[in-house]
């Protein structure tokens, strides 16, 4: 069942800012959707229109299959959680949680058991009688999450719910959001500008730019087949390497015999993620991979660590590129390395529109 359906919704604010432009999205029951994009791209406005806090100029919003246009926020089947959710500071955690309860007609014992159950799941059991004003930021966000989940709404809307927390807490709460939404079959739409949070949480990921959708897909496909240059640049722990290439005269490190060029183009932008641009130390045994579509040499100028993985950067054909270094390599700044990438690691984009050029055409040329 589709719990949330947005069809071509648009919103222009007074003053002419087109905050959201022809935005469509469907979330099935139990799906966790994530809107990701730079500041000002229209994420919050989209959420506010679903909640009924803003009115779209065009388009339709359906919740559980019913159009909600014109309905007041309190009449829509949604629950909300924000970056700094307002709790009642003088009330206890249990009392704050009770505000979320969906079935107000249950007796007190039933209420209490629901509150205790969610408190257990969120590790708040020992804090139930504490006043909200005495809680830490992470504990407060847990209470806000519990309160929103207790509402048992068709759709849970979360606007940057973790952005005020430190990294450790953020990761912990990401896991809790995922686990609890899964357990309860809760459909949810979360907004973040943090691409790694988006990748961790999303069943369905929507990359937004200037009010429009750049790509709406499962996270894995957004990483492996970015639909636009913008999506390719926005998603990824390290910046994707990009070259503008004239097909008639490509840079010498491209191996034209290993590349099937997209039909009909004379200039393309080629992207290669640092993870797929592999460096090997130059030594007696260092033969470049015969099938590589990109092959060149660089000098390591800098190291960049992402967790346990080490990337290097250096100049290739006169521009700075990032590449992955083999695990355990004892490389030093100044070392020469051989860089290579397979044809399948190359992403092609139209330089005018920024759109991906036919992936099917990219394969090993024999
Ligand atoms: P952030 O990540 O910074 O919260 P966002 O992606 O959520 O940004 P929105 O808050 O939806 O973006 O804003 C989209 C655009 O609409 C921005 O240019 C913003 O300045 C503008 N905007 C938002 N609210 C209003 C308003 N009430 N009046 C006029 N313009 C607004």
mmCIF file of C-alpha atoms and ligand atoms in Angstrom:
data_model
loop_
_atom_site.group_PDB
_atom_site.id
_atom_site.type_symbol
_atom_site.label_atom_id
_atom_site.label_comp_id
_atom_site.label_asym_id
_atom_site.label_seq_id
_atom_site.Cartn_x
_atom_site.Cartn_y
_atom_site.Cartn_z
ATOM 1 C CA UNK A 1 0.000 0.000 0.000
ATOM 2 C CA UNK A 2 1.216 3.520 -0.805
ATOM 3 C CA UNK A 3 1.278 5.463 2.470
ATOM 4 C CA UNK A 4 2.521 8.718 0.950
ATOM 5 C CA UNK A 5 2.125 9.945 -2.605
ATOM 6 C CA UNK A 6 3.312 13.350 -3.722
ATOM 7 C CA UNK A 7 2.405 14.222 -7.293
ATOM 8 C CA UNK A 8 4.147 17.178 -8.948
ATOM 9 C CA UNK A 9 3.944 19.487 -5.927
ATOM 10 C CA UNK A 10 5.407 22.988 -6.260
ATOM 11 C CA UNK A 11 5.807 25.928 -3.910
ATOM 12 C CA UNK A 12 6.889 29.480 -4.604
ATOM 13 C CA UNK A 13 7.350 31.854 -1.668
ATOM 14 C CA UNK A 14 6.457 35.543 -1.876
ATOM 15 C CA UNK A 15 9.456 37.255 -3.419
ATOM 16 C CA UNK A 16 9.681 34.668 -6.160
ATOM 17 C CA UNK A 17 11.776 31.896 -4.535
ATOM 18 C CA UNK A 18 10.782 28.622 -6.206
ATOM 19 C CA UNK A 19 11.428 26.442 -3.135
ATOM 20 C CA UNK A 20 9.944 23.221 -4.566
ATOM 21 C CA UNK A 21 9.379 22.513 -8.239
ATOM 22 C CA UNK A 22 7.300 19.605 -9.600
ATOM 23 C CA UNK A 23 8.299 17.188 -6.825
ATOM 24 C CA UNK A 24 6.890 13.640 -6.958
ATOM 25 C CA UNK A 25 7.561 10.771 -4.568
ATOM 26 C CA UNK A 26 5.804 7.605 -3.432
ATOM 27 C CA UNK A 27 6.552 5.752 -0.191
ATOM 28 C CA UNK A 28 5.138 2.291 0.393
ATOM 29 C CA UNK A 29 4.096 1.043 3.806
ATOM 30 C CA UNK A 30 7.135 0.619 6.056
ATOM 31 C CA UNK A 31 9.503 2.416 3.663
ATOM 32 C CA UNK A 32 12.015 4.929 4.974
ATOM 33 C CA UNK A 33 12.559 7.749 2.486
ATOM 34 C CA UNK A 34 15.337 10.296 2.854
ATOM 35 C CA UNK A 35 15.511 13.739 1.230
ATOM 36 C CA UNK A 36 19.093 14.909 0.906
ATOM 37 C CA UNK A 37 20.509 18.036 -0.654
ATOM 38 C CA UNK A 38 22.355 21.257 0.079
ATOM 39 C CA UNK A 39 21.003 23.996 2.308
ATOM 40 C CA UNK A 40 18.088 25.830 0.713
ATOM 41 C CA UNK A 41 17.220 23.118 -1.838
ATOM 42 C CA UNK A 42 13.623 22.799 -0.542
ATOM 43 C CA UNK A 43 13.753 19.805 1.821
ATOM 44 C CA UNK A 44 12.022 21.460 4.779
ATOM 45 C CA UNK A 45 9.412 23.107 2.554
ATOM 46 C CA UNK A 46 8.529 19.678 1.120
ATOM 47 C CA UNK A 47 8.116 18.242 4.629
ATOM 48 C CA UNK A 48 6.058 21.235 5.750
ATOM 49 C CA UNK A 49 3.687 20.830 2.806
ATOM 50 C CA UNK A 50 3.120 17.172 3.725
ATOM 51 C CA UNK A 51 2.468 18.183 7.327
ATOM 52 C CA UNK A 52 -0.004 20.871 6.228
ATOM 53 C CA UNK A 53 2.122 23.759 7.540
ATOM 54 C CA UNK A 54 2.563 25.148 4.008
ATOM 55 C CA UNK A 55 0.138 24.993 1.093
ATOM 56 C CA UNK A 56 1.475 23.811 -2.259
ATOM 57 C CA UNK A 57 0.717 26.038 -5.279
ATOM 58 C CA UNK A 58 0.258 22.955 -7.440
ATOM 59 C CA UNK A 59 0.175 19.192 -7.136
ATOM 60 C CA UNK A 60 -1.486 16.636 -4.903
ATOM 61 C CA UNK A 61 -0.539 15.019 -1.601
ATOM 62 C CA UNK A 62 -2.106 11.683 -0.658
ATOM 63 C CA UNK A 63 -1.727 9.973 2.700
ATOM 64 C CA UNK A 64 -2.980 6.364 2.840
ATOM 65 C CA UNK A 65 -4.447 6.975 -0.614
ATOM 66 C CA UNK A 66 -6.573 9.978 0.475
ATOM 67 C CA UNK A 67 -5.914 13.477 -0.874
ATOM 68 C CA UNK A 68 -5.218 15.760 2.082
ATOM 69 C CA UNK A 69 -5.286 19.128 0.267
ATOM 70 C CA UNK A 70 -6.960 21.692 2.487
ATOM 71 C CA UNK A 71 -6.805 19.505 5.614
ATOM 72 C CA UNK A 72 -5.460 21.096 8.806
ATOM 73 C CA UNK A 73 -2.153 19.721 10.186
ATOM 74 C CA UNK A 74 -3.889 18.120 13.188
ATOM 75 C CA UNK A 75 -6.295 16.283 10.876
ATOM 76 C CA UNK A 76 -3.514 14.708 8.809
ATOM 77 C CA UNK A 77 -2.248 11.294 9.745
ATOM 78 C CA UNK A 78 1.355 12.436 10.306
ATOM 79 C CA UNK A 79 3.759 12.673 13.245
ATOM 80 C CA UNK A 80 6.695 15.059 13.313
ATOM 81 C CA UNK A 81 10.145 15.218 14.816
ATOM 82 C CA UNK A 82 12.499 18.169 14.375
ATOM 83 C CA UNK A 83 16.154 19.068 14.881
ATOM 84 C CA UNK A 84 15.395 20.321 18.370
ATOM 85 C CA UNK A 85 12.050 18.924 19.249
ATOM 86 C CA UNK A 86 10.175 20.916 21.842
ATOM 87 C CA UNK A 87 9.478 18.842 24.936
ATOM 88 C CA UNK A 88 7.569 20.208 27.908
ATOM 89 C CA UNK A 89 10.538 21.008 30.173
ATOM 90 C CA UNK A 90 8.653 20.827 33.493
ATOM 91 C CA UNK A 91 6.989 17.506 32.696
ATOM 92 C CA UNK A 92 8.621 14.127 33.188
ATOM 93 C CA UNK A 93 9.825 11.908 30.346
ATOM 94 C CA UNK A 94 6.801 9.634 30.880
ATOM 95 C CA UNK A 95 4.422 12.612 30.724
ATOM 96 C CA UNK A 96 6.093 13.919 27.574
ATOM 97 C CA UNK A 97 5.847 10.484 25.958
ATOM 98 C CA UNK A 98 2.154 10.319 26.901
ATOM 99 C CA UNK A 99 1.478 13.279 24.582
ATOM 100 C CA UNK A 100 2.284 11.014 21.663
ATOM 101 C CA UNK A 101 -0.164 8.269 22.566
ATOM 102 C CA UNK A 102 -2.371 7.396 19.631
ATOM 103 C CA UNK A 103 -5.174 5.641 21.486
ATOM 104 C CA UNK A 104 -6.175 8.185 24.112
ATOM 105 C CA UNK A 105 -9.186 6.113 25.119
ATOM 106 C CA UNK A 106 -7.101 3.288 26.616
ATOM 107 C CA UNK A 107 -7.049 2.947 30.404
ATOM 108 C CA UNK A 108 -4.116 4.219 32.435
ATOM 109 C CA UNK A 109 -2.511 0.807 32.780
ATOM 110 C CA UNK A 110 -2.533 0.277 28.997
ATOM 111 C CA UNK A 111 -1.055 3.757 28.513
ATOM 112 C CA UNK A 112 1.689 3.028 31.007
ATOM 113 C CA UNK A 113 2.606 -0.257 29.379
ATOM 114 C CA UNK A 114 2.930 1.403 25.943
ATOM 115 C CA UNK A 115 5.103 4.142 27.401
ATOM 116 C CA UNK A 116 7.278 1.615 29.204
ATOM 117 C CA UNK A 117 7.641 -0.470 26.053
ATOM 118 C CA UNK A 118 8.855 2.456 23.935
ATOM 119 C CA UNK A 119 11.084 3.663 26.808
ATOM 120 C CA UNK A 120 12.697 0.202 26.914
ATOM 121 C CA UNK A 121 13.295 0.241 23.168
ATOM 122 C CA UNK A 122 14.903 3.674 23.403
ATOM 123 C CA UNK A 123 16.890 2.972 26.587
ATOM 124 C CA UNK A 124 14.917 5.576 28.516
ATOM 125 C CA UNK A 125 13.534 3.245 31.206
ATOM 126 C CA UNK A 126 15.645 4.728 33.999
ATOM 127 C CA UNK A 127 14.696 8.262 33.014
ATOM 128 C CA UNK A 128 10.917 7.984 32.949
ATOM 129 C CA UNK A 129 10.413 10.150 36.046
ATOM 130 C CA UNK A 130 13.133 12.698 35.215
ATOM 131 C CA UNK A 131 12.022 16.204 34.181
ATOM 132 C CA UNK A 132 12.650 16.840 30.476
ATOM 133 C CA UNK A 133 14.684 19.980 31.255
ATOM 134 C CA UNK A 134 17.366 17.842 32.951
ATOM 135 C CA UNK A 135 17.993 15.644 29.892
ATOM 136 C CA UNK A 136 20.997 15.754 27.551
ATOM 137 C CA UNK A 137 20.492 16.573 23.858
ATOM 138 C CA UNK A 138 20.646 12.906 22.854
ATOM 139 C CA UNK A 139 18.159 11.856 25.547
ATOM 140 C CA UNK A 140 15.810 14.652 24.476
ATOM 141 C CA UNK A 141 15.875 13.499 20.858
ATOM 142 C CA UNK A 142 15.157 9.933 22.034
ATOM 143 C CA UNK A 143 12.072 11.145 23.910
ATOM 144 C CA UNK A 144 10.974 13.129 20.843
ATOM 145 C CA UNK A 145 11.409 10.026 18.682
ATOM 146 C CA UNK A 146 9.459 7.898 21.162
ATOM 147 C CA UNK A 147 6.666 10.462 21.313
ATOM 148 C CA UNK A 148 6.451 10.633 17.500
ATOM 149 C CA UNK A 149 6.426 6.826 17.170
ATOM 150 C CA UNK A 150 3.714 6.422 19.817
ATOM 151 C CA UNK A 151 1.428 8.493 17.627
ATOM 152 C CA UNK A 152 1.286 5.527 15.213
ATOM 153 C CA UNK A 153 0.743 7.934 12.323
ATOM 154 C CA UNK A 154 0.659 6.809 8.704
ATOM 155 C CA UNK A 155 3.798 8.836 8.035
ATOM 156 C CA UNK A 156 6.522 9.984 10.421
ATOM 157 C CA UNK A 157 8.235 13.185 9.224
ATOM 158 C CA UNK A 158 11.708 13.929 10.591
ATOM 159 C CA UNK A 159 13.511 17.199 9.823
ATOM 160 C CA UNK A 160 17.247 16.932 10.529
ATOM 161 C CA UNK A 161 16.459 15.030 13.748
ATOM 162 C CA UNK A 162 20.097 14.243 14.519
ATOM 163 C CA UNK A 163 21.996 17.281 13.306
ATOM 164 C CA UNK A 164 22.463 18.837 16.755
ATOM 165 C CA UNK A 165 24.094 15.680 18.165
ATOM 166 C CA UNK A 166 27.748 14.662 18.162
ATOM 167 C CA UNK A 167 28.897 12.027 15.681
ATOM 168 C CA UNK A 168 28.856 9.075 18.083
ATOM 169 C CA UNK A 169 25.326 9.826 19.264
ATOM 170 C CA UNK A 170 24.194 10.483 15.723
ATOM 171 C CA UNK A 171 25.340 7.044 14.596
ATOM 172 C CA UNK A 172 23.677 5.427 17.631
ATOM 173 C CA UNK A 173 20.378 7.199 17.023
ATOM 174 C CA UNK A 174 20.508 6.440 13.290
ATOM 175 C CA UNK A 175 20.556 2.753 14.219
ATOM 176 C CA UNK A 176 17.678 3.248 16.636
ATOM 177 C CA UNK A 177 15.535 5.090 14.098
ATOM 178 C CA UNK A 178 16.137 2.311 11.591
ATOM 179 C CA UNK A 179 15.474 -0.500 14.060
ATOM 180 C CA UNK A 180 12.317 1.049 15.514
ATOM 181 C CA UNK A 181 10.819 2.046 12.155
ATOM 182 C CA UNK A 182 11.466 -1.507 10.891
ATOM 183 C CA UNK A 183 10.020 -3.174 14.014
ATOM 184 C CA UNK A 184 6.882 -1.060 13.888
ATOM 185 C CA UNK A 185 6.513 -1.033 10.096
ATOM 186 C CA UNK A 186 6.555 2.770 10.337
ATOM 187 C CA UNK A 187 6.596 4.678 7.043
ATOM 188 C CA UNK A 188 8.891 7.663 7.432
ATOM 189 C CA UNK A 189 10.405 10.549 5.509
ATOM 190 C CA UNK A 190 13.578 12.073 6.916
ATOM 191 C CA UNK A 191 15.417 15.205 5.809
ATOM 192 C CA UNK A 192 19.166 15.586 6.101
ATOM 193 C CA UNK A 193 21.989 17.441 4.369
ATOM 194 C CA UNK A 194 24.446 14.734 5.456
ATOM 195 C CA UNK A 195 24.967 12.312 2.581
ATOM 196 C CA UNK A 196 26.445 9.526 4.715
ATOM 197 C CA UNK A 197 23.443 9.669 7.093
ATOM 198 C CA UNK A 198 21.191 9.559 4.032
ATOM 199 C CA UNK A 199 22.954 6.478 2.662
ATOM 200 C CA UNK A 200 22.817 4.726 6.057
ATOM 201 C CA UNK A 201 19.109 5.262 6.589
ATOM 202 C CA UNK A 202 17.333 5.311 3.253
ATOM 203 C CA UNK A 203 15.321 2.582 1.621
ATOM 204 C CA UNK A 204 14.585 5.261 -0.971
ATOM 205 C CA UNK A 205 16.876 8.211 -1.412
ATOM 206 C CA UNK A 206 15.897 11.471 -3.087
ATOM 207 C CA UNK A 207 18.679 13.864 -4.056
ATOM 208 C CA UNK A 208 17.325 17.421 -4.335
ATOM 209 C CA UNK A 209 18.804 20.530 -5.899
ATOM 210 C CA UNK A 210 17.102 23.926 -6.237
ATOM 211 C CA UNK A 211 13.662 22.522 -5.511
ATOM 212 C CA UNK A 212 13.881 19.732 -8.048
ATOM 213 C CA UNK A 213 14.641 16.018 -7.844
ATOM 214 C CA UNK A 214 18.015 15.101 -9.306
ATOM 215 C CA UNK A 215 17.565 11.392 -8.580
ATOM 216 C CA UNK A 216 15.062 9.213 -6.728
ATOM 217 C CA UNK A 217 16.293 5.660 -6.288
ATOM 218 C CA UNK A 218 17.706 3.080 -3.909
ATOM 219 C CA UNK A 219 20.946 4.358 -2.319
ATOM 220 C CA UNK A 220 23.126 1.753 -4.003
ATOM 221 C CA UNK A 221 22.055 2.864 -7.484
ATOM 222 C CA UNK A 222 22.645 6.507 -6.677
ATOM 223 C CA UNK A 223 26.237 5.610 -5.790
ATOM 224 C CA UNK A 224 26.848 3.239 -8.700
ATOM 225 C CA UNK A 225 24.735 4.960 -11.379
ATOM 226 C CA UNK A 226 24.320 8.638 -10.546
ATOM 227 C CA UNK A 227 21.665 10.072 -12.844
ATOM 228 C CA UNK A 228 23.221 13.534 -12.944
ATOM 229 C CA UNK A 229 26.534 15.251 -12.374
ATOM 230 C CA UNK A 230 25.015 16.925 -9.317
ATOM 231 C CA UNK A 231 24.027 13.575 -7.756
ATOM 232 C CA UNK A 232 27.482 12.170 -8.568
ATOM 233 C CA UNK A 233 29.155 15.114 -6.825
ATOM 234 C CA UNK A 234 26.806 15.323 -3.837
ATOM 235 C CA UNK A 235 26.846 11.636 -2.895
ATOM 236 C CA UNK A 236 30.203 10.100 -1.998
ATOM 237 C CA UNK A 237 32.616 10.247 0.946
ATOM 238 C CA UNK A 238 35.337 11.731 -1.260
ATOM 239 C CA UNK A 239 34.744 14.013 -4.273
ATOM 240 C CA UNK A 240 34.337 12.238 -7.594
ATOM 241 C CA UNK A 241 37.090 12.920 -10.170
ATOM 242 C CA UNK A 242 35.758 14.701 -13.271
ATOM 243 C CA UNK A 243 37.251 15.418 -16.673
ATOM 244 C CA UNK A 244 35.716 17.147 -19.663
ATOM 245 C CA UNK A 245 36.764 14.998 -22.600
ATOM 246 C CA UNK A 246 36.623 15.619 -26.351
ATOM 247 C CA UNK A 247 35.953 12.212 -27.817
ATOM 248 C CA UNK A 248 38.034 12.991 -30.920
ATOM 249 C CA UNK A 249 41.057 13.849 -28.761
ATOM 250 C CA UNK A 250 40.796 12.416 -25.247
ATOM 251 C CA UNK A 251 43.489 13.024 -22.637
ATOM 252 C CA UNK A 252 46.337 10.558 -23.110
ATOM 253 C CA UNK A 253 45.573 8.562 -19.942
ATOM 254 C CA UNK A 254 42.218 7.429 -21.370
ATOM 255 C CA UNK A 255 42.534 4.264 -23.453
ATOM 256 C CA UNK A 256 40.056 4.841 -26.308
ATOM 257 C CA UNK A 257 40.324 1.196 -27.395
ATOM 258 C CA UNK A 258 38.886 0.181 -24.005
ATOM 259 C CA UNK A 259 35.993 2.647 -24.009
ATOM 260 C CA UNK A 260 32.690 2.558 -25.853
ATOM 261 C CA UNK A 261 31.827 6.249 -26.164
ATOM 262 C CA UNK A 262 28.181 7.278 -25.779
ATOM 263 C CA UNK A 263 26.612 7.622 -29.196
ATOM 264 C CA UNK A 264 26.000 11.064 -30.662
ATOM 265 C CA UNK A 265 28.216 13.018 -28.232
ATOM 266 C CA UNK A 266 31.373 14.898 -29.172
ATOM 267 C CA UNK A 267 32.267 16.126 -25.684
ATOM 268 C CA UNK A 268 31.456 14.303 -22.444
ATOM 269 C CA UNK A 269 32.227 14.710 -18.760
ATOM 270 C CA UNK A 270 33.774 11.529 -17.370
ATOM 271 C CA UNK A 271 33.543 10.838 -13.650
ATOM 272 C CA UNK A 272 35.531 8.222 -11.715
ATOM 273 C CA UNK A 273 35.073 7.779 -7.981
ATOM 274 C CA UNK A 274 38.316 7.723 -5.956
ATOM 275 C CA UNK A 275 37.382 4.229 -4.738
ATOM 276 C CA UNK A 276 37.527 2.984 -8.343
ATOM 277 C CA UNK A 277 40.639 4.910 -9.340
ATOM 278 C CA UNK A 278 43.169 2.468 -7.967
ATOM 279 C CA UNK A 279 46.778 3.293 -7.248
ATOM 280 C CA UNK A 280 49.571 0.728 -7.259
ATOM 281 C CA UNK A 281 53.129 1.332 -6.274
ATOM 282 C CA UNK A 282 55.632 1.406 -9.116
ATOM 283 C CA UNK A 283 57.966 -1.544 -8.807
ATOM 284 C CA UNK A 284 59.289 -4.528 -10.715
ATOM 285 C CA UNK A 285 55.944 -6.371 -10.519
ATOM 286 C CA UNK A 286 53.730 -3.396 -11.308
ATOM 287 C CA UNK A 287 52.166 -4.111 -14.671
ATOM 288 C CA UNK A 288 49.101 -1.953 -15.240
ATOM 289 C CA UNK A 289 45.885 -3.908 -15.648
ATOM 290 C CA UNK A 290 45.665 -4.744 -19.336
ATOM 291 C CA UNK A 291 41.942 -4.025 -19.546
ATOM 292 C CA UNK A 292 42.072 -0.611 -17.794
ATOM 293 C CA UNK A 293 40.172 2.161 -19.581
ATOM 294 C CA UNK A 294 42.163 4.790 -17.694
ATOM 295 C CA UNK A 295 45.876 4.343 -17.090
ATOM 296 C CA UNK A 296 48.326 6.966 -15.886
ATOM 297 C CA UNK A 297 50.993 7.898 -13.385
ATOM 298 C CA UNK A 298 50.854 10.319 -10.488
ATOM 299 C CA UNK A 299 52.911 11.397 -7.504
ATOM 300 C CA UNK A 300 51.246 11.199 -4.078
ATOM 301 C CA UNK A 301 50.929 14.766 -2.797
ATOM 302 C CA UNK A 302 48.584 14.215 0.141
ATOM 303 C CA UNK A 303 46.789 11.511 2.145
ATOM 304 C CA UNK A 304 43.090 11.523 3.139
ATOM 305 C CA UNK A 305 41.735 9.000 5.612
ATOM 306 C CA UNK A 306 38.115 7.824 5.679
ATOM 307 C CA UNK A 307 37.938 5.462 8.624
ATOM 308 C CA UNK A 308 40.471 2.744 7.905
ATOM 309 C CA UNK A 309 40.640 3.454 4.175
ATOM 310 C CA UNK A 310 43.408 5.627 2.827
ATOM 311 C CA UNK A 311 43.109 7.822 -0.247
ATOM 312 C CA UNK A 312 45.862 9.781 -1.923
ATOM 313 C CA UNK A 313 45.743 12.806 -4.152
ATOM 314 C CA UNK A 314 48.089 13.886 -6.883
ATOM 315 C CA UNK A 315 48.238 15.361 -10.332
ATOM 316 C CA UNK A 316 47.094 13.417 -13.396
ATOM 317 C CA UNK A 317 47.265 15.192 -16.734
ATOM 318 C CA UNK A 318 47.636 18.549 -15.009
ATOM 319 C CA UNK A 319 44.751 18.269 -12.570
ATOM 320 C CA UNK A 320 44.433 17.098 -8.993
ATOM 321 C CA UNK A 321 42.747 13.717 -8.625
ATOM 322 C CA UNK A 322 41.960 11.438 -5.698
ATOM 323 C CA UNK A 323 42.653 7.720 -5.752
ATOM 324 C CA UNK A 324 42.502 4.779 -3.375
ATOM 325 C CA UNK A 325 45.696 3.277 -2.044
ATOM 326 C CA UNK A 326 45.988 -0.467 -1.501
ATOM 327 C CA UNK A 327 45.362 -1.634 2.038
ATOM 328 C CA UNK A 328 48.567 -1.955 4.015
ATOM 329 C CA UNK A 329 50.638 -0.100 1.406
ATOM 330 C CA UNK A 330 53.541 1.636 3.035
ATOM 331 C CA UNK A 331 53.360 4.625 0.740
ATOM 332 C CA UNK A 332 54.918 8.025 1.368
ATOM 333 C CA UNK A 333 54.272 11.523 0.112
ATOM 334 C CA UNK A 334 56.313 11.856 -3.095
ATOM 335 C CA UNK A 335 55.931 8.190 -4.157
ATOM 336 C CA UNK A 336 55.056 7.583 -7.786
ATOM 337 C CA UNK A 337 52.020 5.393 -8.360
ATOM 338 C CA UNK A 338 50.275 3.840 -11.338
ATOM 339 C CA UNK A 339 46.603 4.764 -11.523
ATOM 340 C CA UNK A 340 44.036 2.657 -13.310
ATOM 341 C CA UNK A 341 40.273 2.355 -13.616
ATOM 342 C CA UNK A 342 38.139 -0.205 -15.401
ATOM 343 C CA UNK A 343 35.709 0.872 -18.135
ATOM 344 C CA UNK A 344 32.838 -0.052 -15.818
ATOM 345 C CA UNK A 345 34.056 2.575 -13.285
ATOM 346 C CA UNK A 346 33.621 5.414 -15.780
ATOM 347 C CA UNK A 347 30.472 7.542 -15.541
ATOM 348 C CA UNK A 348 29.576 9.635 -18.587
ATOM 349 C CA UNK A 349 27.588 12.877 -18.388
ATOM 350 C CA UNK A 350 26.329 15.404 -20.907
ATOM 351 C CA UNK A 351 28.308 18.619 -20.268
ATOM 352 C CA UNK A 352 25.294 20.780 -21.203
ATOM 353 C CA UNK A 353 22.483 19.131 -19.254
ATOM 354 C CA UNK A 354 24.522 17.295 -16.612
ATOM 355 C CA UNK A 355 22.482 14.155 -17.284
ATOM 356 C CA UNK A 356 23.994 10.692 -17.306
ATOM 357 C CA UNK A 357 24.688 9.315 -20.762
ATOM 358 C CA UNK A 358 23.545 5.807 -21.540
ATOM 359 C CA UNK A 359 25.139 3.391 -19.098
ATOM 360 C CA UNK A 360 24.384 0.474 -21.395
ATOM 361 C CA UNK A 361 26.938 1.790 -23.857
ATOM 362 C CA UNK A 362 29.737 1.569 -21.308
ATOM 363 C CA UNK A 363 31.339 -1.834 -21.430
ATOM 364 C CA UNK A 364 34.642 -3.420 -22.303
ATOM 365 C CA UNK A 365 35.480 -2.947 -25.941
ATOM 366 C CA UNK A 366 37.336 -6.009 -27.208
HETATM 367 P P1 LIG B 1 18.150 23.815 5.049
HETATM 368 O O1 LIG B 1 18.885 22.506 4.847
HETATM 369 O O2 LIG B 1 19.083 24.986 5.141
HETATM 370 O O3 LIG B 1 17.130 23.764 6.132
HETATM 371 P P2 LIG B 1 16.159 23.307 2.991
HETATM 372 O O4 LIG B 1 16.676 22.426 1.910
HETATM 373 O O5 LIG B 1 15.320 22.671 4.032
HETATM 374 O O6 LIG B 1 17.360 24.108 3.655
HETATM 375 P P3 LIG B 1 13.997 25.182 2.661
HETATM 376 O O7 LIG B 1 14.041 25.617 4.091
HETATM 377 O O8 LIG B 1 12.872 24.367 2.212
HETATM 378 O O9 LIG B 1 15.368 24.481 2.245
HETATM 379 O O10 LIG B 1 14.077 26.517 1.761
HETATM 380 C C1 LIG B 1 13.997 26.475 0.341
HETATM 381 C C2 LIG B 1 14.101 27.897 -0.196
HETATM 382 O O11 LIG B 1 12.933 28.630 0.172
HETATM 383 C C3 LIG B 1 15.274 28.685 0.347
HETATM 384 O O12 LIG B 1 15.754 29.508 -0.676
HETATM 385 C C4 LIG B 1 14.671 29.495 1.472
HETATM 386 O O13 LIG B 1 15.392 30.687 1.673
HETATM 387 C C5 LIG B 1 13.286 29.774 0.927
HETATM 388 N N1 LIG B 1 12.278 29.932 1.999
HETATM 389 C C6 LIG B 1 11.991 29.042 2.980
HETATM 390 N N2 LIG B 1 10.992 29.485 3.763
HETATM 391 C C7 LIG B 1 10.639 30.703 3.269
HETATM 392 C C8 LIG B 1 9.650 31.679 3.639
HETATM 393 N N3 LIG B 1 8.838 31.476 4.673
HETATM 394 N N4 LIG B 1 9.589 32.821 2.892
HETATM 395 C C9 LIG B 1 10.392 33.011 1.836
HETATM 396 N N5 LIG B 1 11.329 32.137 1.431
HETATM 397 C C10 LIG B 1 11.469 30.991 2.132
#
